[in-house]
Short mmCIF file of C-alpha atoms and ligand atoms in Angstrom, two decimals:
data_model
loop_
_atom_site.label_atom_id
_atom_site.label_comp_id
_atom_site.label_asym_id
_atom_site.label_seq_id
_atom_site.Cartn_x
_atom_site.Cartn_y
_atom_site.Cartn_z
CA MET N 209 24.80 14.47 -3.53
CA ASN N 210 26.64 14.23 -0.65
CA ILE N 211 30.54 12.82 -0.98
CA HIS N 212 33.08 11.16 1.92
CA GLU N 213 34.84 13.25 4.97
CA TYR N 214 38.14 12.64 3.17
CA GLN N 215 36.69 14.68 -0.56
CA ALA N 216 35.39 17.33 1.92
CA LYS N 217 38.74 17.94 3.29
CA GLN N 218 39.90 18.48 -0.50
CA LEU N 219 37.76 21.31 -1.38
CA LEU N 220 37.97 22.79 1.99
CA ALA N 221 41.86 22.65 1.36
CA ARG N 222 41.36 24.39 -2.59
CA TYR N 223 40.10 27.06 -0.30
CA GLY N 224 42.60 27.51 2.27
CA VAL N 225 40.79 25.59 4.69
CA PRO N 226 43.17 24.00 6.81
CA SER N 227 42.84 20.12 7.65
CA PRO N 228 45.34 17.42 9.26
CA PRO N 229 48.24 15.92 6.67
CA GLY N 230 46.54 12.47 5.52
CA GLU N 231 45.43 10.24 2.52
CA VAL N 232 43.17 7.86 1.90
CA ALA N 233 42.94 3.78 1.29
CA ALA N 234 41.59 1.23 0.18
CA ALA N 235 43.26 -1.80 0.64
CA PRO N 236 45.61 -2.36 4.56
CA GLU N 237 48.70 -2.43 3.23
CA GLU N 238 48.00 1.22 1.43
CA ALA N 239 47.23 2.21 4.86
CA GLY N 240 49.99 1.39 6.37
CA ALA N 241 52.03 2.76 3.68
CA ILE N 242 50.45 6.32 4.16
CA ALA N 243 51.45 5.82 7.80
CA ASP N 244 54.87 5.15 6.94
CA ARG N 245 55.13 8.41 4.84
CA LEU N 246 53.42 10.22 7.85
CA ILE N 247 55.72 8.69 10.51
CA ALA N 248 58.99 9.71 8.27
CA ALA N 249 56.94 13.31 8.17
CA GLY N 250 57.58 13.34 11.87
CA GLU N 251 54.16 12.70 13.04
CA LYS N 252 53.59 10.28 16.24
CA ARG N 253 50.93 9.35 16.24
CA LEU N 254 48.02 8.60 13.86
CA VAL N 255 44.30 8.08 13.06
CA VAL N 256 42.48 5.62 10.88
CA LYS N 257 38.66 6.64 10.40
CA ALA N 258 35.99 4.49 8.13
CA GLN N 259 34.88 6.62 5.10
CA ILE N 260 30.98 6.45 5.22
CA HIS N 261 27.95 8.84 4.62
CA ALA N 262 26.90 8.76 7.45
CA GLY N 263 27.87 10.05 11.06
CA GLY N 264 28.82 9.40 14.60
CA ARG N 265 31.48 6.62 13.68
CA GLY N 266 33.86 7.26 16.74
CA ARG N 267 30.34 5.83 18.49
CA GLY N 268 30.06 3.30 16.44
CA ARG N 269 30.01 -1.27 15.93
CA PHE N 270 31.15 -3.05 13.45
CA LYS N 271 28.28 -6.29 13.01
CA ASN N 272 31.03 -8.33 13.55
CA GLY N 273 30.90 -6.69 17.42
CA SER N 274 34.70 -5.38 17.02
CA GLN N 275 34.07 -1.33 18.07
CA GLY N 276 34.57 1.90 16.71
CA GLY N 277 34.57 3.69 12.98
CA VAL N 278 37.64 6.03 13.99
CA ARG N 279 40.20 4.80 16.05
CA LEU N 280 43.92 6.52 16.76
CA CYS N 281 47.66 4.61 16.86
CA SER N 282 51.44 4.72 16.82
CA THR N 283 52.31 2.96 14.11
CA ALA N 284 52.24 2.19 10.71
CA SER N 285 51.75 -1.41 11.45
CA GLU N 286 48.82 -0.56 14.08
CA ALA N 287 47.04 1.22 11.74
CA ALA N 288 47.28 -0.92 8.92
CA ALA N 289 45.68 -3.77 11.33
CA HIS N 290 42.76 -0.98 11.49
CA ALA N 291 42.24 -0.83 8.55
CA ARG N 292 41.80 -4.77 7.95
CA ALA N 293 39.48 -4.29 10.77
CA MET N 294 36.95 -1.95 9.17
CA LEU N 295 37.73 -2.60 5.44
CA GLY N 296 34.84 -4.35 3.72
CA GLU N 297 32.79 -4.85 7.79
CA VAL N 298 29.36 -3.15 7.80
CA LEU N 299 29.33 -0.21 10.16
CA VAL N 300 26.87 0.67 12.14
CA THR N 301 26.16 4.51 13.52
CA ARG N 302 22.99 6.48 15.10
CA GLN N 303 22.90 7.63 12.06
CA THR N 304 23.20 4.70 9.79
CA GLY N 305 19.83 2.88 10.93
CA PRO N 306 20.40 -0.76 11.59
CA GLU N 307 21.59 -2.13 8.31
CA GLY N 308 24.86 -0.17 8.73
CA ARG N 309 27.51 0.91 5.95
CA ARG N 310 29.65 -0.96 4.33
CA VAL N 311 33.47 0.00 5.14
CA ASN N 312 35.23 0.26 1.45
CA ARG N 313 37.91 3.10 2.41
CA VAL N 314 39.68 4.32 5.39
CA LEU N 315 41.25 7.87 5.84
CA VAL N 316 44.88 7.33 7.75
CA GLU N 317 45.24 11.19 9.35
CA SER N 318 48.21 12.53 11.47
CA ALA N 319 45.99 12.41 14.75
CA SER N 320 45.77 15.82 16.33
CA ASP N 321 46.11 16.90 20.02
CA ILE N 322 42.75 18.06 20.19
CA THR N 323 42.69 20.80 23.20
CA ARG N 324 38.81 22.37 22.41
CA GLU N 325 35.79 21.13 19.91
CA PHE N 326 33.49 23.19 18.21
CA TYR N 327 31.07 22.76 16.14
CA LEU N 328 30.30 25.43 12.61
CA ALA N 329 27.81 24.94 9.16
CA VAL N 330 27.39 27.06 6.79
CA ILE N 331 23.33 25.88 5.76
CA LEU N 332 20.72 27.61 3.50
CA ASP N 333 17.58 28.73 6.01
CA ARG N 334 15.04 28.75 3.47
CA ALA N 335 12.36 30.96 5.62
CA ILE N 336 15.08 33.71 5.49
CA ALA N 337 16.05 33.36 2.20
CA ARG N 338 19.67 33.61 3.52
CA PRO N 339 22.38 31.28 4.08
CA VAL N 340 23.50 31.10 7.73
CA VAL N 341 26.63 30.28 9.22
CA VAL N 342 26.46 28.19 12.52
CA LEU N 343 28.10 27.81 15.08
CA SER N 344 28.86 26.53 18.63
CA THR N 345 31.15 26.36 21.52
CA GLU N 346 30.03 22.25 21.92
CA GLY N 347 31.52 20.42 19.10
CA GLY N 348 32.58 16.74 18.64
CA MET N 349 28.22 15.94 19.82
CA ASP N 350 25.32 15.78 17.25
CA VAL N 351 24.11 19.31 16.90
CA GLU N 352 20.78 18.33 17.87
CA GLU N 353 21.73 17.64 21.08
CA ILE N 354 24.06 20.39 21.16
CA ALA N 355 20.49 22.66 20.41
CA GLU N 356 18.71 20.49 22.97
CA LYS N 357 20.59 20.75 25.65
CA HIS N 358 22.55 23.45 25.52
CA PRO N 359 20.37 26.24 22.81
CA GLU N 360 22.34 29.01 24.43
CA LYS N 361 25.51 27.82 22.93
CA ILE N 362 24.15 28.46 19.20
CA VAL N 363 25.32 31.12 17.70
CA ARG N 364 23.65 32.08 14.22
CA GLU N 365 25.02 34.34 11.78
CA PRO N 366 23.17 35.29 8.78
CA VAL N 367 24.95 36.57 5.45
CA ASP N 368 22.96 38.98 2.98
CA PRO N 369 23.65 37.25 -0.86
CA ALA N 370 24.35 40.71 -2.66
CA ALA N 371 26.93 41.63 0.23
CA GLY N 372 28.81 38.34 1.01
CA PHE N 373 30.26 37.06 3.94
CA MET N 374 31.65 40.39 5.89
CA PRO N 375 35.25 39.91 7.20
CA TYR N 376 34.02 41.57 10.56
CA GLN N 377 31.04 38.87 10.65
CA ALA N 378 33.55 35.78 10.38
CA ARG N 379 35.61 37.98 13.38
CA LYS N 380 32.47 38.25 15.56
CA LEU N 381 32.34 34.35 14.96
CA ALA N 382 36.26 33.68 16.03
CA ALA N 383 36.01 36.14 19.13
CA ARG N 384 32.20 34.15 20.19
CA LEU N 385 34.82 30.96 20.18
CA GLY N 386 37.21 32.91 22.48
CA PHE N 387 40.10 33.52 20.08
CA THR N 388 41.96 36.53 20.28
CA GLY N 389 45.28 37.87 19.16
CA ASP N 390 47.09 35.78 16.04
CA MET N 391 44.29 32.80 17.09
CA LEU N 392 41.09 35.50 15.91
CA VAL N 393 43.08 36.11 12.80
CA SER N 394 43.65 32.26 11.67
CA ALA N 395 40.43 31.25 13.05
CA SER N 396 38.85 34.32 10.84
CA SER N 397 40.31 33.16 8.18
CA LEU N 398 39.53 29.57 8.52
CA ILE N 399 35.70 30.49 8.69
CA VAL N 400 35.60 32.47 5.66
CA GLY N 401 37.21 29.61 3.92
CA VAL N 402 34.57 27.33 4.73
CA PHE N 403 31.81 29.94 3.46
CA ARG N 404 33.47 30.23 0.26
CA THR N 405 33.24 26.56 0.05
CA TRP N 406 29.88 26.46 0.68
CA TRP N 407 29.38 29.06 -1.24
CA GLU N 408 31.15 28.41 -4.45
CA THR N 409 30.46 24.84 -5.05
CA ASP N 410 26.98 24.79 -5.03
CA ALA N 411 26.76 23.07 -1.47
CA THR N 412 23.44 22.69 0.74
CA LEU N 413 25.43 22.18 3.81
CA VAL N 414 29.06 22.35 5.14
CA GLU N 415 29.24 21.17 8.55
CA ILE N 416 32.53 20.71 10.85
CA ASN N 417 32.28 18.92 13.53
CA PRO N 418 34.57 19.01 15.44
CA LEU N 419 36.63 21.78 14.56
CA CYS N 420 39.57 22.24 16.80
CA VAL N 421 42.24 23.67 18.48
CA VAL N 422 45.33 21.86 18.25
CA GLN N 423 48.46 21.89 20.15
CA GLN N 424 51.23 21.69 17.83
CA ALA N 425 55.26 22.09 18.11
CA ASP N 426 54.76 25.71 17.18
CA GLY N 427 51.92 26.61 19.09
CA HIS N 428 47.65 26.12 18.78
CA ALA N 429 46.37 25.93 15.34
CA SER N 430 42.63 25.42 14.43
CA LEU N 431 41.94 22.79 12.45
CA VAL N 432 38.73 20.87 10.98
CA VAL N 433 38.96 17.43 12.20
CA ASP N 434 35.85 16.21 10.47
CA ALA N 435 33.67 17.37 7.61
CA LYS N 436 30.59 16.81 5.87
CA MET N 437 29.35 17.68 2.78
CA SER N 438 26.20 18.20 0.55
CA PHE N 439 25.68 19.66 -2.64
CA ASP N 440 22.50 20.71 -4.82
CA ASP N 441 22.24 18.05 -7.51
CA ASN N 442 20.26 20.71 -9.42
CA ALA N 443 24.09 22.42 -9.89
CA LEU N 444 25.82 19.69 -10.13
CA PHE N 445 26.34 20.19 -14.35
CA ARG N 446 28.58 23.27 -13.58
CA HIS N 447 30.84 20.89 -11.30
CA PRO N 448 32.28 18.22 -12.66
CA GLU N 449 34.61 17.39 -11.18
CA ILE N 450 32.58 17.25 -7.48
CA ARG N 451 30.36 14.91 -9.88
CA GLU N 452 32.82 12.35 -9.79
CA MET N 453 33.35 12.62 -6.26
CA ARG N 454 29.67 10.69 -6.55
CA ASP N 455 29.82 7.10 -4.63
CA LEU N 456 27.31 4.77 -6.31
CA GLY N 457 28.08 2.21 -2.90
CA GLU N 458 26.73 4.87 -1.11
CA GLU N 459 23.55 5.30 -2.79
CA SER N 460 20.52 2.86 -2.99
CA PRO N 461 20.99 0.63 -5.92
CA LEU N 462 17.17 1.30 -7.29
CA GLU N 463 17.66 4.77 -6.35
CA ILE N 464 20.89 4.78 -8.75
CA GLU N 465 18.57 2.73 -11.36
CA ALA N 466 15.79 5.69 -11.08
CA SER N 467 18.63 8.31 -12.12
CA GLU N 468 19.68 6.32 -15.50
CA HIS N 469 16.35 6.96 -16.45
CA ASN N 470 15.94 10.55 -15.17
CA LEU N 471 13.60 9.66 -12.93
CA SER N 472 13.24 11.14 -9.70
CA TYR N 473 12.96 8.56 -7.76
CA ILE N 474 13.08 7.96 -3.42
CA LYS N 475 12.36 4.89 -1.87
CA LEU N 476 10.31 5.27 1.48
CA ALA N 477 8.91 2.76 3.94
CA GLY N 478 5.41 2.07 3.15
CA ASN N 479 3.35 -0.49 0.61
CA ILE N 480 2.05 0.97 -1.64
CA GLY N 481 4.22 2.02 -5.46
CA CYS N 482 3.67 5.24 -6.42
CA LEU N 483 3.95 6.22 -10.60
CA VAL N 484 3.01 9.56 -11.64
CA ASN N 485 3.61 12.61 -13.96
CA GLY N 486 5.13 15.65 -12.26
CA ALA N 487 6.22 16.20 -8.73
CA GLY N 488 3.31 17.80 -7.48
CA LEU N 489 1.15 15.36 -8.68
CA ALA N 490 2.99 12.69 -7.19
CA MET N 491 2.78 14.72 -3.54
CA ALA N 492 -1.09 15.04 -3.89
CA THR N 493 -1.18 10.73 -4.85
CA MET N 494 1.68 10.30 -1.77
CA ASP N 495 -0.64 12.43 0.38
CA ILE N 496 -4.16 10.95 -0.46
CA VAL N 497 -2.58 7.85 -0.43
CA GLN N 498 -2.28 8.39 3.72
CA SER N 499 -5.42 10.40 3.92
CA VAL N 500 -7.23 7.16 2.89
CA GLY N 501 -5.18 5.22 5.20
CA GLY N 502 -2.57 3.92 3.53
CA GLU N 503 1.64 4.25 2.83
CA PRO N 504 3.35 5.05 0.02
CA ALA N 505 6.44 3.02 -0.71
CA ASN N 506 7.74 5.95 -2.99
CA PHE N 507 7.77 8.85 -4.16
CA LEU N 508 8.02 8.39 -8.31
CA ASP N 509 8.01 11.31 -10.98
CA VAL N 510 8.96 10.62 -14.03
CA GLY N 511 8.49 13.75 -15.00
CA GLY N 512 6.29 15.95 -17.28
CA SER N 513 7.06 14.43 -21.23
CA ALA N 514 8.44 10.70 -20.07
CA ASN N 515 8.47 8.67 -22.64
CA LYS N 516 7.32 4.65 -23.09
CA GLU N 517 10.85 3.31 -21.78
CA GLN N 518 10.40 5.49 -19.07
CA VAL N 519 7.46 4.51 -17.97
CA LYS N 520 8.99 0.81 -18.23
CA ALA N 521 11.98 1.44 -16.10
CA ALA N 522 9.96 2.80 -13.52
CA LEU N 523 7.17 0.30 -13.76
CA LYS N 524 9.96 -2.49 -13.21
CA ILE N 525 11.47 -0.23 -10.36
CA ILE N 526 8.94 -0.22 -7.79
CA LEU N 527 8.53 -4.32 -8.85
CA LYS N 528 11.80 -4.24 -7.50
CA ASP N 529 11.11 -2.76 -4.61
CA PRO N 530 9.69 -6.17 -2.06
CA GLY N 531 7.76 -4.16 -0.02
CA VAL N 532 5.19 -2.95 -3.12
CA GLN N 533 2.50 -4.74 -2.87
CA GLY N 534 0.21 -2.69 -4.84
CA ILE N 535 0.65 0.14 -7.17
CA TRP N 536 -1.53 3.04 -8.48
CA ILE N 537 -0.47 4.96 -11.42
CA ASN N 538 -1.38 7.76 -11.68
CA ILE N 539 -1.25 10.08 -14.99
CA PHE N 540 -2.28 13.89 -15.50
CA GLY N 541 -2.12 13.77 -19.39
CA GLY N 542 -0.94 17.70 -20.30
CA ILE N 543 2.22 17.17 -22.42
CA MET N 544 1.51 13.91 -22.02
CA GLN N 545 -0.63 11.93 -23.66
CA CYS N 546 -1.66 9.43 -21.84
CA ASP N 547 -2.16 6.44 -24.78
CA ILE N 548 1.30 6.39 -24.45
CA ILE N 549 1.40 5.92 -21.06
CA ALA N 550 -1.27 2.98 -21.60
CA GLN N 551 1.06 1.50 -23.74
CA GLY N 552 4.53 2.04 -21.63
CA VAL N 553 2.23 0.24 -18.66
CA VAL N 554 1.44 -2.82 -21.20
CA ASP N 555 4.09 -3.46 -23.01
CA ALA N 556 6.23 -3.38 -19.44
CA ALA N 557 3.59 -5.32 -17.94
CA ARG N 558 3.70 -8.11 -20.46
CA GLU N 559 7.84 -8.07 -20.49
CA ILE N 560 7.96 -8.28 -16.92
CA GLY N 561 5.32 -11.23 -16.80
CA PRO N 562 2.41 -12.10 -14.62
CA LEU N 563 1.72 -9.13 -12.31
CA GLU N 564 1.60 -10.52 -8.29
CA VAL N 565 0.26 -7.25 -7.12
CA PRO N 566 -2.68 -4.93 -7.85
CA LEU N 567 -2.44 -2.36 -9.71
CA VAL N 568 -4.34 0.76 -10.39
CA VAL N 569 -4.48 2.60 -12.98
CA ARG N 570 -6.17 6.43 -13.09
CA LEU N 571 -5.77 8.41 -16.54
CA ALA N 572 -6.76 11.89 -16.84
CA GLY N 573 -6.11 14.56 -19.26
CA ASN N 574 -4.75 14.52 -22.92
CA ASN N 575 -6.30 11.14 -24.34
CA SER N 576 -7.20 9.42 -21.70
CA ASP N 577 -10.47 7.62 -23.16
CA LEU N 578 -8.03 6.42 -25.93
CA GLY N 579 -5.06 5.29 -23.06
CA ASN N 580 -7.95 3.44 -20.94
CA GLN N 581 -9.53 2.00 -24.05
CA ILE N 582 -5.47 0.49 -24.86
CA LEU N 583 -5.99 0.06 -20.72
CA ARG N 584 -8.98 -2.53 -21.16
CA GLU N 585 -8.77 -4.11 -24.48
CA SER N 586 -5.02 -5.40 -23.01
CA GLY N 587 -6.71 -8.04 -20.58
CA LEU N 588 -4.29 -7.21 -17.75
CA PRO N 589 -5.82 -8.04 -14.72
CA ILE N 590 -5.25 -3.48 -14.41
CA LEU N 591 -7.98 -1.55 -12.08
CA SER N 592 -8.98 1.46 -13.66
CA ALA N 593 -10.95 4.44 -11.65
CA ASP N 594 -11.72 7.76 -12.50
CA GLY N 595 -11.26 10.24 -9.85
CA MET N 596 -7.70 10.28 -7.62
CA GLU N 597 -9.32 9.23 -3.88
CA GLU N 598 -11.80 6.77 -6.18
CA ALA N 599 -8.16 5.40 -7.41
CA ALA N 600 -6.40 6.03 -4.19
CA ARG N 601 -9.34 3.62 -2.22
CA LYS N 602 -9.17 0.92 -4.77
CA VAL N 603 -5.56 0.40 -4.39
CA VAL N 604 -5.41 0.42 -0.61
CA GLU N 605 -8.41 -1.99 -0.67
CA ALA N 606 -6.65 -4.22 -2.73
CA VAL N 607 -3.65 -4.13 -0.83
CA THR N 608 -5.66 -4.56 2.90
CA CYS N 609 -7.52 -7.65 0.97
CA CYS N 610 -4.96 -9.23 -0.12
CA ARG N 611 -2.96 -9.78 2.51
P1 GDP I 1395 32.26 11.07 13.41
O1 GDP I 1395 31.89 10.20 15.11
O2 GDP I 1395 31.71 10.10 12.38
O3 GDP I 1395 31.41 12.20 13.48
O4 GDP I 1395 33.83 11.36 13.57
P2 GDP I 1395 34.85 12.38 14.25
O5 GDP I 1395 35.72 12.37 12.93
O6 GDP I 1395 34.16 13.18 14.29
O7 GDP I 1395 35.72 11.21 14.78
C1 GDP I 1395 34.85 11.31 16.78
C2 GDP I 1395 35.51 12.15 17.76
O8 GDP I 1395 36.65 11.31 17.85
C3 GDP I 1395 36.00 13.46 17.52
O9 GDP I 1395 34.57 14.19 17.97
C4 GDP I 1395 37.41 13.81 18.53
O10 GDP I 1395 36.72 13.40 19.81
C5 GDP I 1395 37.66 11.80 17.96
N1 GDP I 1395 38.82 12.60 16.91
C6 GDP I 1395 38.90 12.30 15.34
N2 GDP I 1395 39.66 12.49 15.31
C7 GDP I 1395 40.82 12.50 16.19
C8 GDP I 1395 42.01 12.81 16.36
O11 GDP I 1395 42.93 13.06 15.04
N3 GDP I 1395 42.48 13.16 17.50
C9 GDP I 1395 41.76 12.67 19.05
N4 GDP I 1395 42.41 12.89 19.98
N5 GDP I 1395 40.78 13.06 18.36
C10 GDP I 1395 40.22 12.39 17.53
MN1 MN I 1396 31.85 14.57 13.55
#
C-alpha cells in the first residue's frame, strides 16, 4: 500500500523527523484558509503541491495544458488560485503513465528557502536480507538518473537487523553529506528518525527526495521537503491507523473489487485473462501463456481454498477488463475441490450472460472428473484441456483465430 506525501510527512513527524509546516486541502477556499494561517504565523513564501501517488509532479503537466503540480506563491489568494487550477484536474508526470492521475487534494506548505538538496531512502535489500539506508548528495532528481549519471555519489549503508541502526552509522552518513557541528547532530537524528519510521511501521520504502538544507531566520536546518512511503500489505493488520490512510481513488477499480473478495489480482497489459488457484501456479500459468506466444491480461490467485462465490467474483472481474479476449481457468485441486470450481464457473457464466470470449478450463487433482462432467453437461461453450501446455495453446489459438 502507498500513501500520499502529506501522510508520509505526518508519520515521519511522529518519529521526530521535521518537515515544513503545512496542511492538506480538498477545496480552494480551504487552501486559502491554510495559507492565511501560515502567513499569520510569519511565513513569507508558500508552496501548493498536488497530492497523487506518483512523483515527478514538479515537472508534470495537467491534461488541460497548465504546468506543474508544485507551485510557489506568497499570498493566500494565489494559493487558492493554484489549488483551484489543480483540484479535479488530471496531472500527467513521467511516473503516472499517459492516463495521469486526478488531483483530489493539495498540500499547502511553507516554502523552504533551499540551499542544498539530497536523496535519502530506506529499502529492504532482499539479496543481503537486510534494510539498507541509501543516500546521495544529488537530490531532487530521480534516483535512477542519479544512479546512471553519478553512481559514485550513492552511498549504501546496510543495517544489521539484530543490532539495529547504530548512531555511528547515522553520523557517518551525515558526514558524507558534508555536515559538521550542530548540523551533523541534527542531520544524524533526522536519519535515525527516518530509519525508525521505516522499521516500526513495517514500511517497504521510505524515500525522501529531496531532503533539504534550508535557510531559516536563526540559521540552517535540514528538512524533509518531499516524502514517499510504501508498506507491506501483510503487516497492515498491525497498523490500523496506517490502513486508514489508504486512498482507494489511487487504486485501479478492478483491484479494489478483487481485494473486497480476498482475491489477489494484478492487472497486466495482455489479452488472456487467467484465473488460477495458488500464487505459484498463477506464475507458472503466466509463464506458459507467454512461452506459447500469448500475453496474460492479469495475475489472479483465488487462493488455495476458494469458494464458489470467489470464483464467480473472479470471473466477473476478468470479464470487466476490456482488454481480455480469452480466458484460461487453471485449477489444481488440492484442498480445493474441482467440482466446486466447475460449479462456480458454470453459475457465473450463466449469471453474466452469453460468454463473448473463448473460455478454456483445465482442472487437475481433487474431484477433477466430477468437475469436467459438470462443465460438459452445462452446455456452455467451454473448451476443456488436460495439460498446462495444451490449455495454453488452446486459449492462445482461440484468441488469435477470433481476432
Ligand atoms: P516531485 O516533483 O513530485 O518529486 O515533487 P517535490 O516535492 O520533490 O518537488 C519538486 C521540486 O520542487 C523539488 O526538488 C524542489 O526543487 C522544488 N520544491 C519543492 N518544494 C519546494 C519549496 O518549498 N521551496 C523551493 N524553493 N523549492 C521547492
Ligand atoms: Mn520529489
